[in-house]
Amino acid sequence: MLKGDSGITGTFGVLSRITRGLTKTRTGLSNALRGILGQTSRLDEEALARIEEVLIQADVGATTTAKLVDLLSSKMTGAHSKTSANDLYSRIVSVLSEEITRILGENPGLLLTSGVNVILMVGVNGSGKTTTAAKLAYLLKNENRRVILAAADTFRAAAIEQLEAWGKKVGVPVIKHKEGSDPAAVIYDAVMAAKSRSVDVVVADTAGRLHTKSNLMEELKKCRRVANREVKEAPQEVLLVLDATTGQNALQQARVFKDAVGVTGVILTKLDGTAKGGVVVSVREETGLPIKFVGTGEGIEDLSPFDASAFARSLFDGV
Amino acid sequence: MAFESLSERLQGILKRLRGKGKLSPQDVEAATKEVKIALLEADVNFKVVKDFIARVKERATGAEVMESLTPAQQVIKIVHSELTALLGGVNQRLSVASRPPSVYVLMGLQGSGKTTTCAKLGRLLSRQGRRPILVAADLARPAAVKQLEVLANNLGLPSFADQTAKDPVAVSEAAVADAVKRGIDAVLIDTAGRLHIDDELMEELKALVDRVHPTERLLVVDSMMGQDAVKVAEIFADRIGIDGLIMTKLDGDARGGAALSVKAVTGVPIKFVGMGEHPDALEPFYPDRMASRILGMGDVLTLIEKAERTISEREARELERKIRENEFTLEDFLGELKRLKNMGPLDQLLGMIPGFGKIKELGSFDVGERELSRIEAIISSMTREERRKPWIIDGSRRKRIAMGSGTRIQDVNRLLRQYWEIDRMMKQFGGKKGSRKKGVFRGFPSPFGNA
Ligand SMILES: Nc1nc2c(ncn2[C@@H]2O[C@H](COP(=O)(O)OP(=O)(O)OP(=O)(O)O)[C@@H](O)[C@H]2O)c(=O)[nH]1
Ligand SMILES: [Mg+2]
């Protein structure tokens, strides 16, 4: 297996973009936790309750938050005397973000093979699949891979035109059928085209669907099967596109999509807003799915590899 | 998922309370802690939860535990009614401009469902006999204009869509002017998704709104949203103003706590909910259903109330005893059916109980007036013994009963099948390890587990 370098490096200032994405909302705002803790220098009930609120507000969820707070209070016993408010604050943040970073684990990046790769973009309606497919195509193209986009959302009005517009912007071909046609047939054609044109990666956009609709999940399974029939390792990646504004339902989405279509990783979009996307901590812990990229805007360059420790720290940044 | 049932957890905490007359502050403290977790897991904003819990505590402390309810049910009832009240008025309609056209601006974050909702709303208005037009003012997302145009065409609605347009404010203004000329009475403006913290785009939206003077500014909110919903709604309310909320994607399994959050911070009514991708899937909003959904308990509360009205305490106790002693007879069955008929269609009723919606056989329990009199006839053609020991009813007895009641043997068979089915369900839900509980829905399986 050939490990793609898209996960770690990039030719166009990936790191600066992450920080830009993550700091955008931070500037000029006070630090939430510090503000909340005020001049407290003791980790008392009151302080713990405040910390709990910060985590809850970041959508970490009640269960995971309770675990984190328990861990915090056990790790910090005895730390309350003779510490300044600042010290206490930094210790809390470092304990918690270390633990969150640990839970989030390594980012393996895209795991691509030699030959034709198929990346399926899946997710609920409006999460950002089409835009992210285009961003990913752009990123891969900039790594000198040959990429095509497959318009396998044949359902939503003008979804094909949307992807075509992106294809033009990115400068990669788009394989498409008519609206209403079988999405699996689009995948098939795209894989065939990839084979004959020695393309490295097919990035396939699919229609948004709620994970509760079993017939639509079946349709996705078929897309998967068709890709797999034509290329033994395909789809090499099935990426669940999660909107960072989503609350605890993201966990359910991850479970169901993973079971149904073998999701291999998560892309967290819309991190340029004020939502923190903290639910991915539980997603990772429960499903084991690594978070691979984050989306930080509507532009073609607004996609960066996920950095667990930067993400963990960002949960404690300004509200 | 961890959150199985709020009612079960409350049941556990308040078990000791049986027979006590009032809820003590400690009981209420313990119970509201569970409620708090449930609300947080449903994505209600934590600040909203805090205020809400304070209110519930106040109401619950010292509240009489009604004889007909267990303490847990009592708490749930209070929580539910507070939640319903907070979620707001029933079925609010869209306001209509005194001088047409009415202008509705749909706004919200990226991907919340504005374009689809715009089409659905157009569909709804045209079905109400109004003449809507869909206006494509999302000039940012690739092919958004095209999307709206296609949707309008599919629905046979007019659209105002210019794929080369650059200025959403100008487009909207032109659309309204055009509507006046064409005798159109509702202008639905689909705007681009934008972040509440994007100054430039918020200014643009403000300018748009200032120019077209909307009858309603409708914020479209994804019902899967988490804690951030509050901030988004606050900022839209503050910078643009909101007249109504539309919650989308409620056909999934999100608890939808965001609905409560946005309602609580804006005070603006939720007008519609999106229940699917189909153009007809836009429904009026019902606060009580939403409250049950947030609490994760079907329409249990409606059920409690209905049961309260229909079943007297004494009858319930008697029935409970019978079930316990396996004495649930065909006579009781008839009595239950009559009672249920007073409460509404049986399938609908059972559908309100979490987990019950899935039971397929429910279709056969649809008891209409005629069906009921047939059942009554069949049962009264049975001997006393047969009614008490239905298992002795063999083929020849069935034939006799059918003759006697003027029905067909299939009718008798069907009735017996239904009886056995209900008997089985009652046993199954009757409680573990042989213990039987006093269900809310007495004669029927309790959604509340063991009290
Ligand atoms: N601010 C922001 N907006 C984003 C991001 N990613 C996507 N969007 C926007 O979200 C909206 C929906 O994105 P799409 O890519 O169309 O979403 P989708 O999942 O393909 O939607 P459907 O195909 O309709 O299910 C668009 O307006 C995008 O511009 C992001 O990282 N940040
Ligand atoms: Mg799409």
Coordinates of C-alpha atoms and ligand atoms in Angstrom, one line a residue, chain A residues 124-132 135 153 156 162 205-208 269-272 295-298 302, chain B residues 110-111 141 195, ligand 1:
Chain A
V124 CA -26.3 13.7 4.8
N125 CA -27.9 16.5 2.7
G126 CA -26.0 19.8 2.6
S127 CA -23.0 18.7 4.6
G128 CA -20.6 19.8 1.9
K129 CA -19.9 16.7 -0.2
T130 CA -19.8 18.4 -3.6
T131 CA -17.7 21.3 -2.5
T132 CA -15.3 19.0 -0.7
K135 CA -11.4 20.8 -3.0
D153 CA -25.4 12.7 -7.4
R156 CA -30.7 16.6 -6.7
Q162 CA -22.7 22.3 -9.7
D205 CA -19.7 13.1 -5.4
T206 CA -22.8 11.3 -4.3
A207 CA -26.3 12.6 -3.4
G208 CA -27.0 13.7 0.1
T269 CA -16.5 20.9 7.0
K270 CA -17.5 24.5 7.9
L271 CA -15.0 24.9 10.6
D272 CA -14.7 28.5 9.5
G295 CA -13.0 22.3 5.5
T296 CA -12.6 26.0 6.4
G297 CA -14.4 27.9 3.7
E298 CA -16.1 27.9 0.4
D302 CA -10.1 25.7 2.0
Chain B
Q110 CA -24.8 27.0 4.1
G111 CA -26.4 23.7 3.5
R141 CA -23.0 28.6 -4.9
L195 CA -22.0 32.4 8.0
Ligands
LIG1 N1 -18.4 28.2 5.2 C1 -18.3 27.0 4.6 N2 -19.2 26.6 3.7 C2 -19.0 25.4 3.2 C3 -17.9 24.5 3.5 N3 -18.0 23.4 2.7 C4 -19.2 23.5 2.0 N4 -19.8 24.7 2.2 C5 -21.0 25.3 1.7 O1 -22.1 24.5 2.1 C6 -23.1 24.5 1.1 C7 -23.5 23.1 0.7 O2 -22.3 22.5 0.1 P1 -22.5 21.4 -0.9 O3 -21.1 21.0 -1.3 O4 -23.4 21.7 -2.0 O5 -23.1 20.3 0.0 P2 -23.6 18.8 -0.4 O6 -23.3 17.9 0.7 O7 -23.0 18.4 -1.7 O8 -25.1 19.1 -0.6 P3 -26.2 18.1 -1.2 O9 -25.6 17.5 -2.4 O10 -27.3 19.1 -1.5 O11 -26.5 17.1 -0.2 C8 -22.5 25.3 -0.1 O12 -23.0 26.6 0.0 C9 -21.0 25.3 0.2 O13 -20.4 26.4 -0.3 C10 -17.0 25.0 4.4 O14 -16.0 24.3 4.8 N5 -17.2 26.2 5.0

